[in-house]
Short mmCIF file of C-alpha atoms in Angstrom, two decimals:
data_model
loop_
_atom_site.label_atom_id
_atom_site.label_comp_id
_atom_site.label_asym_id
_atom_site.label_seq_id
_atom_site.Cartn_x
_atom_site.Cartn_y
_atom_site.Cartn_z
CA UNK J 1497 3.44 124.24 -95.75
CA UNK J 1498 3.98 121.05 -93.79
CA UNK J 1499 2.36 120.82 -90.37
CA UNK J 1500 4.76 120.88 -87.17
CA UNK J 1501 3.66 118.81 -84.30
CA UNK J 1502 4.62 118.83 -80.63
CA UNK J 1503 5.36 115.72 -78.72
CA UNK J 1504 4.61 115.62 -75.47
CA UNK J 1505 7.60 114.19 -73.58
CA UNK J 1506 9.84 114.25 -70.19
CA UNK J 1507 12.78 116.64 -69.20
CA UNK J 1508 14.81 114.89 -67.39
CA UNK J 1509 18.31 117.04 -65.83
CA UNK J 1510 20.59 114.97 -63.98
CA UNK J 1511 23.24 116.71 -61.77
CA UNK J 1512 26.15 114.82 -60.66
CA UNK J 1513 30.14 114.28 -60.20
CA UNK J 1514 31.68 114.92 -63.57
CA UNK J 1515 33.39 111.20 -62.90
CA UNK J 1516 29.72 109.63 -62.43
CA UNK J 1517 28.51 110.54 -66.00
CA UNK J 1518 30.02 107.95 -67.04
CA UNK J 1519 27.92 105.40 -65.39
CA UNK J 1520 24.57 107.71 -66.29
CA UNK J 1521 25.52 107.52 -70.10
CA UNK J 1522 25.51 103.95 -69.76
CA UNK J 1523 21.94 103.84 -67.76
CA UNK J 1524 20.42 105.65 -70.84
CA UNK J 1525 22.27 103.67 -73.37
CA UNK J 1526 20.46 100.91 -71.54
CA UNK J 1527 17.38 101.95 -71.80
CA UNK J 1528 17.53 103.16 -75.29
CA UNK J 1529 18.39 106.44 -75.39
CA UNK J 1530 18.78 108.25 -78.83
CA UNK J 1531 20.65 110.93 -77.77
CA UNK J 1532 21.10 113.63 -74.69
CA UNK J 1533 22.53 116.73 -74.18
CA UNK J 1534 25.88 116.76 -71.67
CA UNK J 1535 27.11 120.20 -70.18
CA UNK J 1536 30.59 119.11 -68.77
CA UNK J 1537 31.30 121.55 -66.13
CA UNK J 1538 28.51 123.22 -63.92
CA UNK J 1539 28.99 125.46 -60.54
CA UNK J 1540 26.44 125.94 -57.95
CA UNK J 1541 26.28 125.08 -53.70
CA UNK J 1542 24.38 122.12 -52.32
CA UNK J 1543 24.23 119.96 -49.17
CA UNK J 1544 27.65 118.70 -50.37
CA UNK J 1545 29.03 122.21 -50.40
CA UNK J 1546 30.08 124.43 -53.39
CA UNK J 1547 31.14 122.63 -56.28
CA UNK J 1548 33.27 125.11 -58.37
CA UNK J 1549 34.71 123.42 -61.25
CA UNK J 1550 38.27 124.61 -61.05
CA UNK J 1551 39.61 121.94 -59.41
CA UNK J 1552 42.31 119.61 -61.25
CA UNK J 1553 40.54 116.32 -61.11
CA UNK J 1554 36.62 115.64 -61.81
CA UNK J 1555 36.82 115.39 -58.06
CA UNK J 1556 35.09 118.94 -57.44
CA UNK J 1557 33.50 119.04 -60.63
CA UNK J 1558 29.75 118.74 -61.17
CA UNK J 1559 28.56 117.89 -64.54
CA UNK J 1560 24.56 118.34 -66.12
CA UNK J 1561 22.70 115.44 -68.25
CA UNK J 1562 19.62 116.65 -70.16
CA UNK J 1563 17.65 114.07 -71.41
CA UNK J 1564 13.83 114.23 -73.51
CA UNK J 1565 12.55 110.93 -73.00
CA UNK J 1566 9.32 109.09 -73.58
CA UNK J 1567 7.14 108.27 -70.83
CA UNK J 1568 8.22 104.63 -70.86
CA UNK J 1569 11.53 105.70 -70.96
CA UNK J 1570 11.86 107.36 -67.71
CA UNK J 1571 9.24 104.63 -66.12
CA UNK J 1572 12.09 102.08 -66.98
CA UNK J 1573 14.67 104.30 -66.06
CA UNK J 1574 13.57 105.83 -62.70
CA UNK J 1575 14.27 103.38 -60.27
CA UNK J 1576 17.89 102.59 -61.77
CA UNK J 1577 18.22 106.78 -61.30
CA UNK J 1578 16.76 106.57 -57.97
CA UNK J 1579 19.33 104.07 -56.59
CA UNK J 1580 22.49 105.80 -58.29
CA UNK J 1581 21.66 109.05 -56.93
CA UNK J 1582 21.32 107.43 -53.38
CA UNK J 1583 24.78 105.67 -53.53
CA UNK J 1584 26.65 108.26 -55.39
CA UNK J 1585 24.65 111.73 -54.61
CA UNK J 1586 23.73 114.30 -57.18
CA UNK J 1587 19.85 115.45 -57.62
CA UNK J 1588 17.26 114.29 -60.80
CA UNK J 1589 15.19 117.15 -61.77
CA UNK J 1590 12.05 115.63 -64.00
CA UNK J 1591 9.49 117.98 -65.52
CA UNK J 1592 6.37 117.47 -68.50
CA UNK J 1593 7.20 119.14 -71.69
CA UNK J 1594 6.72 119.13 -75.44
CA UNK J 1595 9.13 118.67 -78.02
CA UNK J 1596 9.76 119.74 -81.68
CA UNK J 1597 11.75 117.28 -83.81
CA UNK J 1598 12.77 118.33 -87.37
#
């Protein structure tokens, strides 16, 4: 039997405009990301309101980036976050947790 190990690692859950993904993707491109997770439609209420997800346009539409990232990666990555969250809105959720690559 081969021996599995965990990784410890970062969570990192980025809630924003559909339309602003876009510009996330290319953050973590940036800061070489190998890959993330994207769920393209997400409902829920927030200080902007309820975002529903049946509008026509990305307008209404709130989309959810998961990312597992290295320490360094979010150190580099985290102010860049901070300051698109701030013009655009959305929320960063970041959380310790261990990974298991095959």
């Amino acid at each position: 039997d081969k021996l599995v190990l965990m990784e410890n690692a970062k969570r990192v859950e980025i809630i924003a405009g559909a339309y602003d993904m876009r510009e996330i993707i290319r953050l973590l491109e940036k800061a070489g990301s190998d890959g993330y997770t994207l769920i393209p439609e997400v409902r829920g209420q927030g200080e902007r309101g309820s975002r529903d997800a049946d509008g026509l346009t990305e307008a209404f539409k709130n989309s959810m980036l998961i990312w597992v990232c290295t320490e360094k990666q979010w150190d580099d990555l985290r102010e860049p976050l901070r300051l698109f969250v701030q013009r655009v809105g959305g929320m960063v959720i970041v959380s310790d947790c261990s990974i298991l690559r095959h």
